[in-house]
């Protein structure tokens, strides 16, 4: 029997106060990461490569959506070009720049990423990790 490594997270959801604007934004930027809209329901849409990993939705309780201070969503990119493509698509679709694509030495040598604020103000990251550049010993849990 083979072991399949499961990701730690099943999915992540962010709230929006303008559903149509939000799905237009994510429809424009997620293809840069090899993702697409996989499901849609009234007030909710799911994106992913193979299964719904990221949801954007109006809050189920009917209250206004808000952004979390200190919260951000990080998407995995396949290479630095995908990070740049995500950043460019995000800015073209109405995001605000919050950290241009590039290395961040404080994150470690393998990291190459960017940060944007989506139209609702959520902090979104796209990052590529080139572990062939990692010279640090493995982390201990």
mmCIF file of N, CA, C and O in Angstrom, residues 22-103:
data_model
loop_
_atom_site.group_PDB
_atom_site.id
_atom_site.type_symbol
_atom_site.label_atom_id
_atom_site.label_comp_id
_atom_site.label_asym_id
_atom_site.label_seq_id
_atom_site.Cartn_x
_atom_site.Cartn_y
_atom_site.Cartn_z
ATOM 1 N N UNK A 22 -15.007 40.202 -7.105
ATOM 2 C CA UNK A 22 -14.039 39.240 -6.578
ATOM 3 C C UNK A 22 -13.811 38.083 -7.543
ATOM 4 O O UNK A 22 -12.665 37.699 -7.796
ATOM 5 N N UNK A 23 -14.887 37.519 -8.095
ATOM 6 C CA UNK A 23 -14.661 36.391 -9.013
ATOM 7 C C UNK A 23 -14.026 36.866 -10.321
ATOM 8 O O UNK A 23 -13.235 36.137 -10.918
ATOM 9 N N UNK A 24 -14.320 38.075 -10.753
ATOM 10 C CA UNK A 24 -13.642 38.608 -11.938
ATOM 11 C C UNK A 24 -12.140 38.717 -11.664
ATOM 12 O O UNK A 24 -11.314 38.369 -12.528
ATOM 13 N N UNK A 25 -11.779 39.183 -10.463
ATOM 14 C CA UNK A 25 -10.371 39.294 -10.089
ATOM 15 C C UNK A 25 -9.707 37.922 -10.063
ATOM 16 O O UNK A 25 -8.676 37.711 -10.706
ATOM 17 N N UNK A 26 -10.281 36.978 -9.332
ATOM 18 C CA UNK A 26 -9.650 35.662 -9.198
ATOM 19 C C UNK A 26 -9.700 34.862 -10.500
ATOM 20 O O UNK A 26 -8.785 34.086 -10.778
ATOM 21 N N UNK A 27 -10.722 35.058 -11.323
ATOM 22 C CA UNK A 27 -10.733 34.435 -12.653
ATOM 23 C C UNK A 27 -9.550 34.923 -13.477
ATOM 24 O O UNK A 27 -8.993 34.176 -14.286
ATOM 25 N N UNK A 28 -9.137 36.172 -13.277
ATOM 26 C CA UNK A 28 -8.032 36.755 -14.042
ATOM 27 C C UNK A 28 -6.666 36.332 -13.512
ATOM 28 O O UNK A 28 -5.721 36.205 -14.299
ATOM 29 N N UNK A 29 -6.524 36.112 -12.204
ATOM 30 C CA UNK A 29 -5.187 35.863 -11.650
ATOM 31 C C UNK A 29 -4.859 34.394 -11.400
ATOM 32 O O UNK A 29 -3.696 34.003 -11.481
ATOM 33 N N UNK A 30 -5.831 33.568 -11.130
ATOM 34 C CA UNK A 30 -5.530 32.185 -10.767
ATOM 35 C C UNK A 30 -4.926 31.360 -11.909
ATOM 36 O O UNK A 30 -4.112 30.473 -11.643
ATOM 37 N N UNK A 31 -5.255 31.623 -13.180
ATOM 38 C CA UNK A 31 -4.600 30.857 -14.243
ATOM 39 C C UNK A 31 -3.076 30.999 -14.261
ATOM 40 O O UNK A 31 -2.377 30.080 -14.698
ATOM 41 N N UNK A 32 -2.536 32.102 -13.764
ATOM 42 C CA UNK A 32 -1.079 32.271 -13.695
ATOM 43 C C UNK A 32 -0.441 31.216 -12.805
ATOM 44 O O UNK A 32 0.744 30.902 -12.945
ATOM 45 N N UNK A 33 -1.228 30.649 -11.891
ATOM 46 C CA UNK A 33 -0.737 29.613 -10.980
ATOM 47 C C UNK A 33 -1.217 28.220 -11.385
ATOM 48 O O UNK A 33 -1.096 27.270 -10.617
ATOM 49 N N UNK A 34 -1.789 28.117 -12.576
ATOM 50 C CA UNK A 34 -2.284 26.828 -13.040
ATOM 51 C C UNK A 34 -3.596 26.431 -12.407
ATOM 52 O O UNK A 34 -3.945 25.256 -12.367
ATOM 53 N N UNK A 35 -4.347 27.403 -11.906
ATOM 54 C CA UNK A 35 -5.622 27.150 -11.237
ATOM 55 C C UNK A 35 -6.773 27.736 -12.037
ATOM 56 O O UNK A 35 -6.576 28.626 -12.860
ATOM 57 N N UNK A 36 -7.961 27.245 -11.761
ATOM 58 C CA UNK A 36 -9.155 27.773 -12.410
ATOM 59 C C UNK A 36 -10.324 27.664 -11.449
ATOM 60 O O UNK A 36 -10.237 27.004 -10.410
ATOM 61 N N UNK A 37 -11.411 28.319 -11.822
ATOM 62 C CA UNK A 37 -12.633 28.207 -11.024
ATOM 63 C C UNK A 37 -13.203 26.815 -11.254
ATOM 64 O O UNK A 37 -13.490 26.417 -12.370
ATOM 65 N N UNK A 38 -13.368 26.067 -10.171
ATOM 66 C CA UNK A 38 -13.842 24.690 -10.263
ATOM 67 C C UNK A 38 -15.309 24.539 -9.881
ATOM 68 O O UNK A 38 -15.961 23.613 -10.350
ATOM 69 N N UNK A 39 -15.795 25.411 -9.013
ATOM 70 C CA UNK A 39 -17.178 25.335 -8.563
ATOM 71 C C UNK A 39 -17.709 26.731 -8.331
ATOM 72 O O UNK A 39 -16.953 27.649 -8.039
ATOM 73 N N UNK A 40 -19.025 26.871 -8.451
ATOM 74 C CA UNK A 40 -19.671 28.128 -8.106
ATOM 75 C C UNK A 40 -21.072 27.847 -7.606
ATOM 76 O O UNK A 40 -21.783 27.003 -8.146
ATOM 77 N N UNK A 41 -21.414 28.545 -6.562
ATOM 78 C CA UNK A 41 -22.737 28.512 -5.962
ATOM 79 C C UNK A 41 -23.163 29.952 -5.749
ATOM 80 O O UNK A 41 -22.329 30.854 -5.850
ATOM 81 N N UNK A 42 -24.408 30.220 -5.439
ATOM 82 C CA UNK A 42 -24.795 31.613 -5.164
ATOM 83 C C UNK A 42 -23.913 32.208 -4.056
ATOM 84 O O UNK A 42 -23.868 31.701 -2.936
ATOM 85 N N UNK A 43 -23.141 33.226 -4.409
ATOM 86 C CA UNK A 43 -22.297 33.919 -3.430
ATOM 87 C C UNK A 43 -21.012 33.208 -3.067
ATOM 88 O O UNK A 43 -20.314 33.633 -2.149
ATOM 89 N N UNK A 44 -20.637 32.136 -3.763
ATOM 90 C CA UNK A 44 -19.402 31.420 -3.439
ATOM 91 C C UNK A 44 -18.808 30.800 -4.700
ATOM 92 O O UNK A 44 -19.530 30.282 -5.548
ATOM 93 N N UNK A 45 -17.483 30.872 -4.812
ATOM 94 C CA UNK A 45 -16.772 30.251 -5.925
ATOM 95 C C UNK A 45 -15.493 29.629 -5.383
ATOM 96 O O UNK A 45 -14.873 30.156 -4.456
ATOM 97 N N UNK A 46 -15.110 28.490 -5.982
ATOM 98 C CA UNK A 46 -13.927 27.757 -5.543
ATOM 99 C C UNK A 46 -12.926 27.638 -6.675
ATOM 100 O O UNK A 46 -13.296 27.392 -7.822
ATOM 101 N N UNK A 47 -11.651 27.789 -6.323
ATOM 102 C CA UNK A 47 -10.548 27.704 -7.267
ATOM 103 C C UNK A 47 -9.575 26.626 -6.826
ATOM 104 O O UNK A 47 -9.448 26.333 -5.643
ATOM 105 N N UNK A 48 -8.875 26.068 -7.795
ATOM 106 C CA UNK A 48 -7.839 25.094 -7.493
ATOM 107 C C UNK A 48 -7.267 24.512 -8.756
ATOM 108 O O UNK A 48 -7.697 24.845 -9.870
ATOM 109 N N UNK A 49 -6.296 23.620 -8.573
ATOM 110 C CA UNK A 49 -5.729 22.897 -9.714
ATOM 111 C C UNK A 49 -6.532 21.626 -9.946
ATOM 112 O O UNK A 49 -6.971 21.365 -11.057
ATOM 113 N N UNK A 50 -6.695 20.845 -8.898
ATOM 114 C CA UNK A 50 -7.385 19.559 -9.011
ATOM 115 C C UNK A 50 -8.655 19.482 -8.177
ATOM 116 O O UNK A 50 -9.522 18.670 -8.465
ATOM 117 N N UNK A 51 -8.726 20.250 -7.135
ATOM 118 C CA UNK A 51 -9.902 20.261 -6.267
ATOM 119 C C UNK A 51 -10.043 21.663 -5.673
ATOM 120 O O UNK A 51 -9.114 22.463 -5.725
ATOM 121 N N UNK A 52 -11.212 21.980 -5.113
ATOM 122 C CA UNK A 52 -11.443 23.337 -4.588
ATOM 123 C C UNK A 52 -10.619 23.620 -3.327
ATOM 124 O O UNK A 52 -10.972 23.185 -2.249
ATOM 125 N N UNK A 53 -9.535 24.361 -3.502
ATOM 126 C CA UNK A 53 -8.632 24.670 -2.392
ATOM 127 C C UNK A 53 -8.830 26.075 -1.841
ATOM 128 O O UNK A 53 -8.489 26.343 -0.698
ATOM 129 N N UNK A 54 -9.317 26.967 -2.690
ATOM 130 C CA UNK A 54 -9.458 28.370 -2.306
ATOM 131 C C UNK A 54 -10.858 28.832 -2.677
ATOM 132 O O UNK A 54 -11.284 28.702 -3.818
ATOM 133 N N UNK A 55 -11.557 29.362 -1.690
ATOM 134 C CA UNK A 55 -12.934 29.849 -1.886
ATOM 135 C C UNK A 55 -12.990 31.347 -1.658
ATOM 136 O O UNK A 55 -12.330 31.876 -0.763
ATOM 137 N N UNK A 56 -13.800 32.011 -2.456
ATOM 138 C CA UNK A 56 -14.138 33.419 -2.235
ATOM 139 C C UNK A 56 -15.647 33.456 -2.112
ATOM 140 O O UNK A 56 -16.353 32.815 -2.898
ATOM 141 N N UNK A 57 -16.157 34.135 -1.090
ATOM 142 C CA UNK A 57 -17.599 34.073 -0.854
ATOM 143 C C UNK A 57 -18.101 35.262 -0.058
ATOM 144 O O UNK A 57 -17.334 35.931 0.632
ATOM 145 N N UNK A 58 -19.390 35.512 -0.199
ATOM 146 C CA UNK A 58 -20.021 36.474 0.692
ATOM 147 C C UNK A 58 -20.235 35.758 2.020
ATOM 148 O O UNK A 58 -20.502 34.548 2.048
ATOM 149 N N UNK A 59 -20.087 36.441 3.141
ATOM 150 C CA UNK A 59 -20.241 35.777 4.431
ATOM 151 C C UNK A 59 -21.621 35.132 4.595
ATOM 152 O O UNK A 59 -22.648 35.745 4.271
ATOM 153 N N UNK A 60 -21.606 33.922 5.077
ATOM 154 C CA UNK A 60 -22.843 33.154 5.254
ATOM 155 C C UNK A 60 -23.765 33.808 6.276
ATOM 156 O O UNK A 60 -24.988 33.730 6.155
ATOM 157 N N UNK A 61 -23.197 34.510 7.265
ATOM 158 C CA UNK A 61 -24.035 35.136 8.293
ATOM 159 C C UNK A 61 -24.689 36.437 7.827
ATOM 160 O O UNK A 61 -25.428 37.073 8.573
ATOM 161 N N UNK A 62 -24.409 36.859 6.586
ATOM 162 C CA UNK A 62 -25.033 38.065 6.052
ATOM 163 C C UNK A 62 -24.391 39.361 6.493
ATOM 164 O O UNK A 62 -24.771 40.435 6.034
ATOM 165 N N UNK A 63 -23.407 39.292 7.368
ATOM 166 C CA UNK A 63 -22.704 40.485 7.838
ATOM 167 C C UNK A 63 -21.623 40.867 6.817
ATOM 168 O O UNK A 63 -21.201 40.040 6.005
ATOM 169 N N UNK A 64 -21.146 42.110 6.842
ATOM 170 C CA UNK A 64 -20.090 42.514 5.907
ATOM 171 C C UNK A 64 -18.811 41.693 6.118
ATOM 172 O O UNK A 64 -18.459 41.356 7.249
ATOM 173 N N UNK A 65 -18.138 41.391 5.028
ATOM 174 C CA UNK A 65 -16.839 40.732 5.104
ATOM 175 C C UNK A 65 -15.813 41.738 5.600
ATOM 176 O O UNK A 65 -15.941 42.942 5.360
ATOM 177 N N UNK A 66 -14.807 41.256 6.299
ATOM 178 C CA UNK A 66 -13.720 42.123 6.756
ATOM 179 C C UNK A 66 -12.404 41.396 6.537
ATOM 180 O O UNK A 66 -12.366 40.170 6.414
ATOM 181 N N UNK A 67 -11.316 42.158 6.475
ATOM 182 C CA UNK A 67 -10.002 41.551 6.315
ATOM 183 C C UNK A 67 -9.386 41.358 7.689
ATOM 184 O O UNK A 67 -9.683 42.086 8.628
ATOM 185 N N UNK A 68 -8.542 40.354 7.817
ATOM 186 C CA UNK A 68 -7.889 40.067 9.089
ATOM 187 C C UNK A 68 -6.529 40.716 9.165
ATOM 188 O O UNK A 68 -5.704 40.546 8.262
ATOM 189 N N UNK A 69 -6.292 41.472 10.215
ATOM 190 C CA UNK A 69 -4.990 42.072 10.438
ATOM 191 C C UNK A 69 -4.011 40.962 10.810
ATOM 192 O O UNK A 69 -4.232 40.228 11.763
ATOM 193 N N UNK A 70 -2.954 40.836 10.043
ATOM 194 C CA UNK A 70 -1.981 39.777 10.278
ATOM 195 C C UNK A 70 -2.291 38.503 9.522
ATOM 196 O O UNK A 70 -1.566 37.521 9.641
ATOM 197 N N UNK A 71 -3.352 38.498 8.740
ATOM 198 C CA UNK A 71 -3.744 37.322 7.973
ATOM 199 C C UNK A 71 -3.388 37.521 6.513
ATOM 200 O O UNK A 71 -3.562 38.604 5.970
ATOM 201 N N UNK A 72 -2.878 36.479 5.891
ATOM 202 C CA UNK A 72 -2.707 36.498 4.445
ATOM 203 C C UNK A 72 -2.789 35.074 3.916
ATOM 204 O O UNK A 72 -2.627 34.116 4.650
ATOM 205 N N UNK A 73 -3.058 34.980 2.628
ATOM 206 C CA UNK A 73 -3.148 33.696 1.948
ATOM 207 C C UNK A 73 -1.935 33.586 1.036
ATOM 208 O O UNK A 73 -1.636 34.502 0.272
ATOM 209 N N UNK A 74 -1.242 32.461 1.107
ATOM 210 C CA UNK A 74 -0.083 32.226 0.252
ATOM 211 C C UNK A 74 -0.360 31.112 -0.736
ATOM 212 O O UNK A 74 -0.691 30.003 -0.344
ATOM 213 N N UNK A 75 -0.231 31.412 -2.024
ATOM 214 C CA UNK A 75 -0.406 30.427 -3.077
ATOM 215 C C UNK A 75 0.962 29.940 -3.550
ATOM 216 O O UNK A 75 1.916 30.715 -3.609
ATOM 217 N N UNK A 76 1.043 28.669 -3.926
ATOM 218 C CA UNK A 76 2.276 28.082 -4.443
ATOM 219 C C UNK A 76 2.355 28.280 -5.949
ATOM 220 O O UNK A 76 1.418 27.938 -6.672
ATOM 221 N N UNK A 77 3.473 28.816 -6.394
ATOM 222 C CA UNK A 77 3.747 28.976 -7.824
ATOM 223 C C UNK A 77 4.728 27.900 -8.271
ATOM 224 O O UNK A 77 5.512 27.399 -7.460
ATOM 225 N N UNK A 78 4.702 27.574 -9.541
ATOM 226 C CA UNK A 78 5.563 26.515 -10.065
ATOM 227 C C UNK A 78 6.969 26.980 -10.397
ATOM 228 O O UNK A 78 7.878 26.162 -10.512
ATOM 229 N N UNK A 79 7.150 28.283 -10.551
ATOM 230 C CA UNK A 79 8.472 28.834 -10.853
ATOM 231 C C UNK A 79 8.403 30.356 -10.709
ATOM 232 O O UNK A 79 7.312 30.916 -10.547
ATOM 233 N N UNK A 80 9.553 31.044 -10.753
ATOM 234 C CA UNK A 80 9.534 32.501 -10.623
ATOM 235 C C UNK A 80 8.708 33.198 -11.701
ATOM 236 O O UNK A 80 8.098 34.231 -11.439
ATOM 237 N N UNK A 81 8.668 32.651 -12.902
ATOM 238 C CA UNK A 81 7.866 33.268 -13.974
ATOM 239 C C UNK A 81 6.387 33.258 -13.611
ATOM 240 O O UNK A 81 5.667 34.218 -13.929
ATOM 241 N N UNK A 82 5.928 32.216 -12.949
ATOM 242 C CA UNK A 82 4.531 32.161 -12.516
ATOM 243 C C UNK A 82 4.253 33.204 -11.440
ATOM 244 O O UNK A 82 3.169 33.795 -11.400
ATOM 245 N N UNK A 83 5.223 33.447 -10.556
ATOM 246 C CA UNK A 83 5.077 34.507 -9.554
ATOM 247 C C UNK A 83 4.916 35.853 -10.258
ATOM 248 O O UNK A 83 4.015 36.637 -9.929
ATOM 249 N N UNK A 84 5.772 36.118 -11.224
ATOM 250 C CA UNK A 84 5.697 37.386 -11.965
ATOM 251 C C UNK A 84 4.381 37.491 -12.718
ATOM 252 O O UNK A 84 3.739 38.545 -12.719
ATOM 253 N N UNK A 85 3.948 36.403 -13.360
ATOM 254 C CA UNK A 85 2.685 36.418 -14.110
ATOM 255 C C UNK A 85 1.503 36.669 -13.176
ATOM 256 O O UNK A 85 0.584 37.425 -13.519
ATOM 257 N N UNK A 86 1.522 36.066 -11.993
ATOM 258 C CA UNK A 86 0.463 36.297 -11.007
ATOM 259 C C UNK A 86 0.440 37.772 -10.601
ATOM 260 O O UNK A 86 -0.616 38.401 -10.575
ATOM 261 N N UNK A 87 1.595 38.313 -10.289
ATOM 262 C CA UNK A 87 1.707 39.712 -9.862
ATOM 263 C C UNK A 87 1.194 40.655 -10.949
ATOM 264 O O UNK A 87 0.393 41.552 -10.679
ATOM 265 N N UNK A 88 1.643 40.435 -12.172
ATOM 266 C CA UNK A 88 1.214 41.284 -13.281
ATOM 267 C C UNK A 88 -0.292 41.192 -13.508
ATOM 268 O O UNK A 88 -0.968 42.208 -13.700
ATOM 269 N N UNK A 89 -0.826 39.962 -13.490
ATOM 270 C CA UNK A 89 -2.268 39.771 -13.684
ATOM 271 C C UNK A 89 -3.055 40.406 -12.552
ATOM 272 O O UNK A 89 -4.109 41.011 -12.774
ATOM 273 N N UNK A 90 -2.549 40.284 -11.331
ATOM 274 C CA UNK A 90 -3.242 40.856 -10.178
ATOM 275 C C UNK A 90 -3.320 42.375 -10.276
ATOM 276 O O UNK A 90 -4.380 42.969 -10.066
ATOM 277 N N UNK A 91 -2.206 43.018 -10.613
ATOM 278 C CA UNK A 91 -2.217 44.484 -10.739
ATOM 279 C C UNK A 91 -3.139 44.918 -11.876
ATOM 280 O O UNK A 91 -3.889 45.889 -11.735
ATOM 281 N N UNK A 92 -3.118 44.193 -12.978
ATOM 282 C CA UNK A 92 -3.982 44.526 -14.114
ATOM 283 C C UNK A 92 -5.459 44.337 -13.773
ATOM 284 O O UNK A 92 -6.319 45.025 -14.326
ATOM 285 N N UNK A 93 -5.742 43.427 -12.830
ATOM 286 C CA UNK A 93 -7.132 43.134 -12.459
ATOM 287 C C UNK A 93 -7.620 43.959 -11.267
ATOM 288 O O UNK A 93 -8.725 43.738 -10.777
ATOM 289 N N UNK A 94 -6.798 44.898 -10.783
ATOM 290 C CA UNK A 94 -7.262 45.796 -9.735
ATOM 291 C C UNK A 94 -6.628 45.626 -8.372
ATOM 292 O O UNK A 94 -7.042 46.279 -7.414
ATOM 293 N N UNK A 95 -5.623 44.767 -8.246
ATOM 294 C CA UNK A 95 -4.935 44.607 -6.963
ATOM 295 C C UNK A 95 -4.040 45.803 -6.692
ATOM 296 O O UNK A 95 -3.676 46.551 -7.605
ATOM 297 N N UNK A 96 -3.655 45.953 -5.447
ATOM 298 C CA UNK A 96 -2.686 46.950 -5.024
ATOM 299 C C UNK A 96 -1.380 46.232 -4.714
ATOM 300 O O UNK A 96 -1.392 45.209 -4.015
ATOM 301 N N UNK A 97 -0.275 46.742 -5.206
ATOM 302 C CA UNK A 97 1.033 46.145 -4.937
ATOM 303 C C UNK A 97 1.331 46.203 -3.442
ATOM 304 O O UNK A 97 1.068 47.207 -2.784
ATOM 305 N N UNK A 98 1.888 45.115 -2.911
ATOM 306 C CA UNK A 98 2.259 45.065 -1.495
ATOM 307 C C UNK A 98 3.594 44.340 -1.310
ATOM 308 O O UNK A 98 3.889 43.852 -0.238
ATOM 309 N N UNK A 99 4.369 44.236 -2.391
ATOM 310 C CA UNK A 99 5.672 43.581 -2.356
ATOM 311 C C UNK A 99 5.966 42.971 -3.712
ATOM 312 O O UNK A 99 5.419 41.920 -4.042
ATOM 313 N N UNK A 100 6.807 43.610 -4.493
ATOM 314 C CA UNK A 100 7.100 43.162 -5.856
ATOM 315 C C UNK A 100 7.749 41.782 -5.864
ATOM 316 O O UNK A 100 8.367 41.368 -4.877
ATOM 317 N N UNK A 101 7.638 41.055 -6.985
ATOM 318 C CA UNK A 101 8.272 39.743 -7.081
ATOM 319 C C UNK A 101 9.778 39.819 -6.872
ATOM 320 O O UNK A 101 10.434 40.736 -7.369
ATOM 321 N N UNK A 102 10.280 38.842 -6.148
ATOM 322 C CA UNK A 102 11.718 38.769 -5.935
ATOM 323 C C UNK A 102 12.055 37.912 -4.742
ATOM 324 O O UNK A 102 11.168 37.430 -4.032
ATOM 325 N N UNK A 103 13.354 37.737 -4.523
ATOM 326 C CA UNK A 103 13.786 36.994 -3.338
ATOM 327 C C UNK A 103 13.584 37.840 -2.088
ATOM 328 O O UNK A 103 13.504 39.072 -2.175
#
